[in-house]
Coordinates of C-alpha atoms in Angstrom, one line a residue:
M1 CA 107.3 -145.6 -80.8
T2 CA 105.1 -143.2 -78.9
S3 CA 101.5 -143.9 -78.0
A4 CA 100.4 -141.0 -80.1
V5 CA 101.5 -142.9 -83.2
D6 CA 100.0 -146.2 -82.1
D7 CA 96.7 -144.6 -81.4
D8 CA 96.6 -142.9 -84.8
T9 CA 93.5 -144.7 -85.9
P10 CA 91.2 -143.0 -88.4
G11 CA 88.2 -141.9 -86.4
D12 CA 87.0 -138.6 -87.5
G13 CA 84.7 -140.1 -90.1
P14 CA 83.7 -143.5 -91.5
P15 CA 86.4 -145.7 -93.0
P16 CA 86.7 -145.7 -96.7
P17 CA 84.3 -148.0 -98.5
P18 CA 85.8 -151.0 -100.3
P19 CA 87.4 -150.1 -103.6
T20 CA 85.8 -150.9 -106.9
G21 CA 85.8 -154.6 -107.5
A22 CA 85.7 -155.5 -103.8
R23 CA 82.6 -157.5 -104.0
A24 CA 82.2 -159.7 -100.9
P25 CA 83.4 -163.2 -102.0
A26 CA 80.9 -166.0 -101.9
T27 CA 83.4 -168.4 -100.4
T28 CA 83.6 -170.3 -97.1
P29 CA 86.4 -169.6 -94.6
P30 CA 89.5 -171.8 -94.9
P31 CA 89.8 -175.0 -92.9
A32 CA 90.4 -174.4 -89.2
G33 CA 94.1 -174.4 -88.3
T34 CA 95.3 -172.9 -91.6
D35 CA 96.8 -169.4 -91.5
G36 CA 94.3 -166.7 -92.1
I37 CA 96.9 -164.0 -91.5
V38 CA 100.7 -164.2 -92.2
V39 CA 103.1 -161.5 -91.4
A40 CA 106.9 -161.7 -91.8
G41 CA 109.6 -159.1 -91.2
L42 CA 107.1 -156.2 -91.2
R43 CA 108.5 -152.7 -90.8
R44 CA 106.7 -149.3 -90.9
A45 CA 108.1 -145.9 -89.8
F46 CA 106.5 -142.5 -89.3
G47 CA 109.4 -140.2 -89.9
T48 CA 112.1 -141.0 -87.4
V49 CA 109.7 -143.2 -85.3
Q50 CA 110.0 -146.9 -86.1
A51 CA 106.5 -148.0 -85.3
L52 CA 107.0 -151.6 -86.6
D53 CA 110.5 -153.0 -86.5
G54 CA 110.3 -156.6 -87.5
V55 CA 106.9 -158.1 -86.7
D56 CA 106.2 -161.8 -87.4
L57 CA 102.8 -163.2 -86.9
R58 CA 100.6 -166.1 -87.9
A59 CA 96.9 -166.2 -86.9
R60 CA 95.0 -169.4 -87.5
A61 CA 91.6 -169.7 -89.1
G62 CA 89.1 -171.0 -86.6
A63 CA 90.8 -169.3 -83.6
V64 CA 90.8 -166.1 -81.7
T65 CA 94.3 -164.6 -81.6
A66 CA 95.0 -161.9 -79.0
L67 CA 97.4 -159.0 -79.9
V68 CA 99.0 -158.0 -76.7
G69 CA 101.4 -155.2 -75.8
P70 CA 101.8 -152.0 -73.9
N71 CA 100.6 -148.6 -75.3
G72 CA 103.0 -147.6 -78.1
S73 CA 104.0 -151.2 -78.9
G74 CA 102.7 -151.1 -82.5
K75 CA 99.4 -152.9 -82.2
T76 CA 97.2 -150.4 -84.0
T77 CA 99.8 -149.7 -86.6
L78 CA 99.9 -153.4 -87.4
L79 CA 96.1 -153.6 -87.6
L80 CA 96.1 -150.7 -90.0
V81 CA 98.6 -152.4 -92.2
L82 CA 96.6 -155.6 -92.2
A83 CA 93.4 -153.6 -93.0
G84 CA 95.2 -152.1 -96.0
L85 CA 95.0 -148.6 -94.6
L86 CA 98.8 -148.2 -94.2
V87 CA 101.5 -149.4 -96.7
P88 CA 104.4 -151.2 -95.0
D89 CA 108.0 -150.1 -95.7
E90 CA 109.2 -153.7 -95.7
G91 CA 107.9 -157.2 -95.1
R92 CA 105.4 -159.7 -96.3
V93 CA 101.7 -159.6 -95.4
L94 CA 98.9 -162.0 -96.4
V95 CA 95.3 -161.6 -95.2
A96 CA 93.0 -164.5 -96.2
G97 CA 95.7 -165.4 -98.8
H98 CA 95.8 -161.9 -100.3
D99 CA 98.4 -159.1 -100.1
P100 CA 96.6 -155.9 -98.9
V101 CA 98.9 -153.8 -101.1
A102 CA 99.2 -155.9 -104.2
D103 CA 95.6 -157.1 -104.1
G104 CA 93.8 -154.5 -102.1
P105 CA 90.3 -155.4 -103.4
G106 CA 90.8 -159.1 -102.8
A107 CA 92.1 -158.6 -99.3
R108 CA 89.5 -156.0 -98.2
A109 CA 86.6 -158.0 -99.6
R110 CA 87.6 -160.8 -97.1
T111 CA 88.5 -158.6 -94.2
G112 CA 86.2 -157.0 -91.5
W113 CA 87.9 -154.0 -89.8
M114 CA 86.7 -152.4 -86.6
P115 CA 88.9 -149.5 -85.4
D116 CA 89.0 -148.4 -81.8
A117 CA 87.7 -144.9 -82.6
F118 CA 84.3 -145.3 -84.3
G119 CA 83.6 -143.0 -87.1
T120 CA 80.3 -142.9 -89.0
W121 CA 77.8 -140.6 -90.7
D122 CA 75.8 -139.2 -87.7
S123 CA 72.9 -138.2 -89.9
L124 CA 72.3 -141.7 -91.0
T125 CA 70.4 -144.3 -89.0
A126 CA 72.0 -147.5 -87.8
R127 CA 70.1 -149.4 -90.5
E128 CA 71.3 -146.9 -93.2
V129 CA 74.9 -147.1 -92.0
L130 CA 74.9 -150.9 -92.5
G131 CA 73.0 -150.7 -95.7
T132 CA 75.5 -148.2 -97.1
F133 CA 78.3 -150.6 -96.5
A134 CA 76.4 -153.6 -97.8
A135 CA 75.8 -151.6 -101.0
A136 CA 79.5 -150.8 -101.1
Y137 CA 80.3 -154.5 -101.1
R138 CA 77.6 -154.9 -103.8
L139 CA 75.4 -157.2 -101.9
P140 CA 72.1 -157.7 -103.7
K141 CA 69.4 -155.5 -102.2
A142 CA 67.2 -158.3 -100.7
Q143 CA 70.3 -160.1 -99.3
A144 CA 71.6 -156.8 -97.9
D145 CA 68.3 -155.9 -96.2
A146 CA 68.1 -159.4 -94.6
R147 CA 71.8 -159.2 -93.5
V148 CA 71.3 -155.8 -92.0
T149 CA 68.3 -156.8 -90.0
D150 CA 70.0 -160.0 -88.8
L151 CA 73.2 -158.0 -87.7
L152 CA 71.2 -155.4 -85.9
A153 CA 69.6 -158.2 -83.9
T154 CA 72.9 -159.9 -83.3
V155 CA 74.4 -156.8 -81.7
H156 CA 71.2 -155.9 -79.9
L157 CA 70.4 -152.7 -81.8
S158 CA 67.1 -153.6 -83.4
E159 CA 65.2 -151.0 -81.3
F160 CA 67.7 -148.4 -82.4
A161 CA 67.7 -149.4 -86.1
D162 CA 65.9 -146.3 -87.3
R163 CA 67.5 -143.7 -85.0
P164 CA 70.3 -141.5 -86.2
A165 CA 73.8 -142.6 -85.2
S166 CA 74.3 -139.3 -83.5
V167 CA 72.0 -140.3 -80.6
L168 CA 73.8 -143.6 -80.0
S169 CA 75.9 -144.0 -76.9
R170 CA 79.6 -144.9 -77.1
G171 CA 78.8 -148.6 -76.4
Q172 CA 76.0 -148.7 -78.9
K173 CA 78.3 -147.2 -81.5
Q174 CA 80.9 -149.9 -80.7
R175 CA 78.2 -152.5 -81.4
L176 CA 77.2 -150.8 -84.6
G177 CA 80.9 -150.8 -85.6
L178 CA 81.1 -154.5 -85.0
A179 CA 78.0 -155.1 -87.1
R180 CA 79.6 -152.9 -89.9
A181 CA 82.7 -155.1 -89.8
L182 CA 80.6 -158.2 -90.3
V183 CA 78.2 -156.9 -93.0
H184 CA 79.9 -158.7 -95.9
D185 CA 80.5 -161.9 -93.9
P186 CA 84.4 -161.7 -94.0
Q187 CA 86.8 -164.5 -93.5
V188 CA 89.1 -162.4 -91.3
L189 CA 88.2 -160.0 -88.5
L190 CA 90.6 -157.2 -87.3
L191 CA 89.3 -155.7 -84.0
D192 CA 91.0 -152.9 -82.2
E193 CA 89.7 -152.6 -78.6
P194 CA 86.2 -153.9 -79.5
A195 CA 85.0 -153.9 -75.9
S196 CA 85.8 -150.3 -75.3
G197 CA 82.7 -148.5 -74.0
L198 CA 80.6 -151.7 -73.6
D199 CA 78.6 -152.4 -70.5
P200 CA 79.2 -155.8 -68.7
R201 CA 76.3 -157.5 -70.5
S202 CA 77.5 -156.4 -73.9
R203 CA 81.1 -157.5 -73.1
V204 CA 79.8 -161.0 -72.4
D205 CA 77.8 -161.0 -75.6
L206 CA 80.9 -159.8 -77.5
R207 CA 83.0 -162.7 -76.1
L208 CA 80.3 -165.2 -77.1
L209 CA 79.9 -163.8 -80.6
L210 CA 83.6 -163.7 -81.3
R211 CA 83.9 -167.3 -80.0
R212 CA 81.1 -168.4 -82.3
L213 CA 82.6 -166.6 -85.3
A214 CA 85.9 -168.3 -84.7
D215 CA 84.2 -171.7 -84.3
E216 CA 82.7 -171.1 -87.7
G217 CA 86.2 -171.0 -89.2
R218 CA 87.0 -167.3 -89.3
T219 CA 90.3 -165.8 -88.3
V220 CA 89.8 -163.3 -85.4
L221 CA 92.6 -161.0 -84.4
V222 CA 91.7 -158.9 -81.3
S223 CA 93.8 -156.1 -79.7
S224 CA 92.9 -155.1 -76.2
H225 CA 94.7 -153.9 -73.1
V226 CA 92.3 -155.7 -70.8
L227 CA 94.0 -159.1 -70.6
S228 CA 91.3 -160.7 -68.4
E229 CA 88.8 -160.2 -71.3
L230 CA 91.2 -161.6 -73.9
E231 CA 91.9 -164.6 -71.6
E232 CA 88.3 -165.7 -71.8
M233 CA 88.1 -165.8 -75.6
A234 CA 91.7 -166.2 -76.9
D235 CA 93.1 -169.4 -78.2
D236 CA 96.5 -167.9 -79.2
A237 CA 98.4 -164.7 -78.5
V238 CA 101.1 -162.6 -80.1
F239 CA 103.1 -160.2 -77.9
L240 CA 104.5 -156.9 -79.2
S241 CA 107.0 -154.6 -77.6
K242 CA 108.5 -151.5 -79.2
G243 CA 107.3 -152.5 -82.6
R244 CA 108.8 -156.0 -82.5
T245 CA 107.3 -159.4 -82.0
V246 CA 108.6 -160.8 -78.7
V247 CA 106.4 -163.8 -78.4
D248 CA 104.5 -165.1 -81.5
S249 CA 103.3 -168.6 -80.4
W250 CA 101.5 -168.3 -77.0
S251 CA 98.7 -170.9 -76.8
A252 CA 96.1 -171.3 -74.2
D253 CA 96.3 -175.1 -74.4
A254 CA 100.1 -175.1 -74.0
T255 CA 100.0 -173.0 -70.8
A256 CA 97.7 -175.5 -69.1
T257 CA 101.0 -177.1 -67.9
T258 CA 102.7 -174.0 -66.5
T259 CA 103.1 -173.2 -62.8
R260 CA 100.5 -170.9 -61.4
T261 CA 99.4 -169.5 -58.1
F262 CA 95.8 -170.1 -56.8
H263 CA 94.0 -168.3 -54.0
L264 CA 92.1 -170.7 -51.7
K265 CA 89.6 -169.2 -49.3
A266 CA 88.1 -171.4 -46.6
L267 CA 85.1 -170.7 -44.4
A268 CA 87.0 -171.6 -41.3
A269 CA 90.7 -171.3 -40.5
G270 CA 90.9 -174.3 -38.2
P271 CA 90.3 -177.1 -40.8
L272 CA 92.4 -175.2 -43.3
A273 CA 95.4 -175.0 -41.0
A274 CA 95.0 -178.7 -40.0
W275 CA 95.0 -179.8 -43.7
L276 CA 97.9 -177.6 -44.7
A277 CA 100.0 -179.1 -41.9
T278 CA 100.0 -182.5 -43.6
A279 CA 99.0 -181.7 -47.2
G280 CA 102.5 -181.4 -48.7
V281 CA 101.5 -178.4 -50.8
V282 CA 103.5 -175.2 -51.4
W283 CA 101.6 -172.4 -49.8
R284 CA 101.9 -169.0 -48.1
P285 CA 99.6 -166.5 -46.4
D286 CA 97.5 -164.4 -48.6
G287 CA 98.3 -161.3 -46.6
P288 CA 100.0 -160.1 -43.4
T289 CA 100.3 -162.9 -40.9
V290 CA 97.7 -162.4 -38.2
E291 CA 96.2 -164.8 -35.7
T292 CA 92.8 -165.9 -37.0
A293 CA 90.1 -167.5 -34.9
P294 CA 89.6 -171.2 -36.0
D295 CA 86.0 -170.5 -36.9
R296 CA 86.7 -167.4 -39.0
P297 CA 87.3 -167.3 -42.8
A298 CA 90.9 -167.6 -43.9
G299 CA 92.8 -167.8 -47.2
V300 CA 96.2 -168.9 -48.5
L301 CA 98.1 -168.8 -51.8
V302 CA 98.9 -172.2 -53.2
D303 CA 101.4 -172.9 -56.0
V304 CA 100.4 -175.6 -58.5
T305 CA 102.4 -177.1 -61.3
D306 CA 99.6 -177.5 -63.8
D307 CA 95.8 -177.8 -64.2
A308 CA 95.8 -181.4 -63.0
D309 CA 97.7 -180.4 -59.9
A310 CA 95.3 -177.6 -59.2
A311 CA 92.4 -180.0 -59.4
R312 CA 94.2 -182.4 -57.1
V313 CA 94.8 -179.7 -54.4
L314 CA 91.1 -178.7 -54.4
R315 CA 90.0 -182.3 -54.2
A316 CA 92.4 -183.0 -51.3
A317 CA 91.2 -179.9 -49.4
V318 CA 87.5 -180.8 -49.7
S319 CA 88.2 -184.5 -48.8
A320 CA 90.0 -183.3 -45.7
G321 CA 86.9 -181.4 -44.5
V322 CA 87.9 -177.9 -45.6
D323 CA 84.9 -175.9 -46.6
V324 CA 86.3 -174.1 -49.6
A325 CA 84.5 -170.8 -50.3
S326 CA 86.5 -169.9 -53.4
Y327 CA 89.5 -171.3 -55.4
A328 CA 90.8 -169.5 -58.4
P329 CA 94.0 -168.4 -60.1
V330 CA 95.5 -165.1 -58.8
V331 CA 96.1 -164.0 -62.4
G332 CA 95.0 -165.5 -65.7
R333 CA 97.4 -167.4 -68.0
L334 CA 97.6 -164.6 -70.5
E335 CA 98.2 -162.0 -67.9
Q336 CA 100.9 -164.2 -66.2
A337 CA 102.6 -164.7 -69.5
Y338 CA 102.6 -160.9 -70.1
L339 CA 104.0 -160.3 -66.6
D340 CA 106.7 -162.9 -67.0
L341 CA 107.7 -161.3 -70.3
E342 CA 107.9 -157.9 -68.8
E343 CA 110.0 -159.2 -66.0
E344 CA 112.4 -160.9 -68.4
R345 CA 112.8 -157.7 -70.4
R346 CA 113.7 -155.5 -67.4

């Protein structure tokens, strides 16, 4: 699959409003741990390009699931199928217990969709954009007005509420797109590169908001190529490559017992060298080997077997009189899993 196909997200205008009958359901999310999204044997082709070629996926309610893969792996195509905007050629799909094809209104009423390319009516204000979608979901006027005001505050757009969307920056439009996906209080969120265009403060706010939404019992599926951001919010991950699921059960909790490399930086090389000579840890220089004055900062790479071992190494270094300036993984767990996967597939 080519990246052009995978990036074929509708973005020239707003997404279609929910079909007739897609009133937002007055139901609570399913219990945490149950499957909010189920995909089995999913296939979708664009002419001779097989965009999805056997995707299997389960995303839990009450969890943030990361959708990981290189450009052209099928991530956006999969999200479009889940959102009911593409019909699959084969396979089984359930979103909040509803088939997006056989029961489009039921699925869409329970799904919040945020595409990578934001499309909206530029002549409408931010408040009017959200109000239009609230009306499409047939929220009562008073409830819709309160919901819109609350969402604008949640995504920090209250001061821009009555300005036309055309004057909003890319990051502000992204935040408006997230509010639009949440307007009907969906059980499932499908987010394609939601942090694109956001400033650092807004990225932090996004992570906290998605974490809260998952903690409330929603199913959150997030696609992003920035693995460090996904690492900070994801409970689970699904890896795609060439339209196929290559790993469908990565868990942040499970990887707490995998071998990792930490970078340890000390304020003085002397005490660090003395400790390493007797510490019994597996280590190597963090760069070209050069003679460092005993009172100058120095760093090493230390291999640890799991989180408990990482804590033991730090505790031992401090107890031995090493002034540790920093101690952190070289790469995150999610990034390491991705790199290991790519290495295996070479």
